[in-house]
């Protein structure tokens, strides 16, 4: 029983960070109707920024939260403005050119980082990287608890933005009906840039939060693109509440898989859940949460 | 106030409008009538810059409207109540109305405008927390009109407001349009409901296959032989 609860705790903690990363992709999916297959790679870039700040300036990874996500926001806005939106103007034989473009962007980011930093594994070893505390017989890993707490806080901020501000409402309006949004006076093109920037910034925050407990190499992005994709589908393709639940489900499933099946099959468990959802709950968790 | 001059427009290779010209004077109630596919909605979409012009010009109060970006149209004082409502279905009625008042001028008067709109549509006040997509067709049409009014427009364009509504509700909507007109707002309406709209408007244009074929006072057009044969089945 203790092992089970311990596994559950670990799963929920990592799930909170997964949810943050997945929310970024979900937001982009909701507004632009494209799957951002460069999502994990954007996160990887943010991790390198955080790593550099730590390595050369001695900046604690949590302070990098003030730098890496804003930097990725700017990069995201630029990607949407100069690489993705222009594709809408071009007639093409494949309607989903933008998705292919994100694949290309992901590759370029990965290879650029490999060129600069080589394929060596890097990590940020802080004083608290392996710190733990006990509540009863359950062991809590300090950086994971901090990561979870900050992920929840950032998610709450995102929801406040989407629900309470005119700009946030404009993002939701553009996702629901782009022509009507234009008639209302919403600059839909700027909203797409803002959304991609926000999505990239959330992936960046997730990466920065993971760095004290994770290792870093140029290919670290791809599995996270996959995780974010699973979360987006689990949540119901564009549902933000669904994505949060999706992140937690994925985290717990991986954690249970690692404990009870095999550490090596951790990622496979996520894929099995993905297939099961597609088969038995094709609308995703959105069909249960209704939002 | 609004002048549409020799406009050609279409979608890709398909031309829908051919040399369309008409005008709307301040405080007028003008209707464009025509059968399905006559190009009525396309005219509205060209005025809102959602469909680019192939030729011609659109003027609004001495400004070239066809050079304005779609999201800037509302700033000029034009509200578009689109065909089939086009509400934001997963947002509340209140949020839909708030999104109707995003321009700085409209935003400054949002509270006051909300009260005015709720007075016109008491039903919407009751339902302000409800998701727009879950309301009935008539209520959704009211919400779409109210959303248009939230921008405090000089000109409001209604695209087929009677679409999918019962005859009784259609009458309600037309009565509301008259009421809005009575408050000094210029109206341009597109309708298939020829008989009723010709009876209430100041002037009307008849469209056929993307061309303007007739124009005149609403009541006069009702007596027109061509109109009678084509639309009224007399």
JSON list of C-alpha atoms in Angstrom, two decimals, chain B residues 14 18 25 52 83 86 93 96 102 154 174 177:
[
{"chain": "B", "resi": 14, "resn": "UNK", "atom": "CA", "xyz": [-15.63, 31.66, -58.80]},
{"chain": "B", "resi": 18, "resn": "UNK", "atom": "CA", "xyz": [-20.67, 41.43, -60.83]},
{"chain": "B", "resi": 25, "resn": "UNK", "atom": "CA", "xyz": [-27.80, 57.04, -46.51]},
{"chain": "B", "resi": 52, "resn": "UNK", "atom": "CA", "xyz": [-11.29, 40.69, -50.95]},
{"chain": "B", "resi": 83, "resn": "UNK", "atom": "CA", "xyz": [-25.41, 34.78, -41.22]},
{"chain": "B", "resi": 86, "resn": "UNK", "atom": "CA", "xyz": [-21.71, 32.91, -35.55]},
{"chain": "B", "resi": 93, "resn": "UNK", "atom": "CA", "xyz": [-23.89, 35.31, -23.27]},
{"chain": "B", "resi": 96, "resn": "UNK", "atom": "CA", "xyz": [-20.15, 37.19, -26.13]},
{"chain": "B", "resi": 102, "resn": "UNK", "atom": "CA", "xyz": [-13.48, 45.56, -27.72]},
{"chain": "B", "resi": 154, "resn": "UNK", "atom": "CA", "xyz": [-23.45, 53.89, -36.74]},
{"chain": "B", "resi": 174, "resn": "UNK", "atom": "CA", "xyz": [-37.99, 42.46, -37.59]},
{"chain": "B", "resi": 177, "resn": "UNK", "atom": "CA", "xyz": [-34.75, 45.87, -36.14]}
]
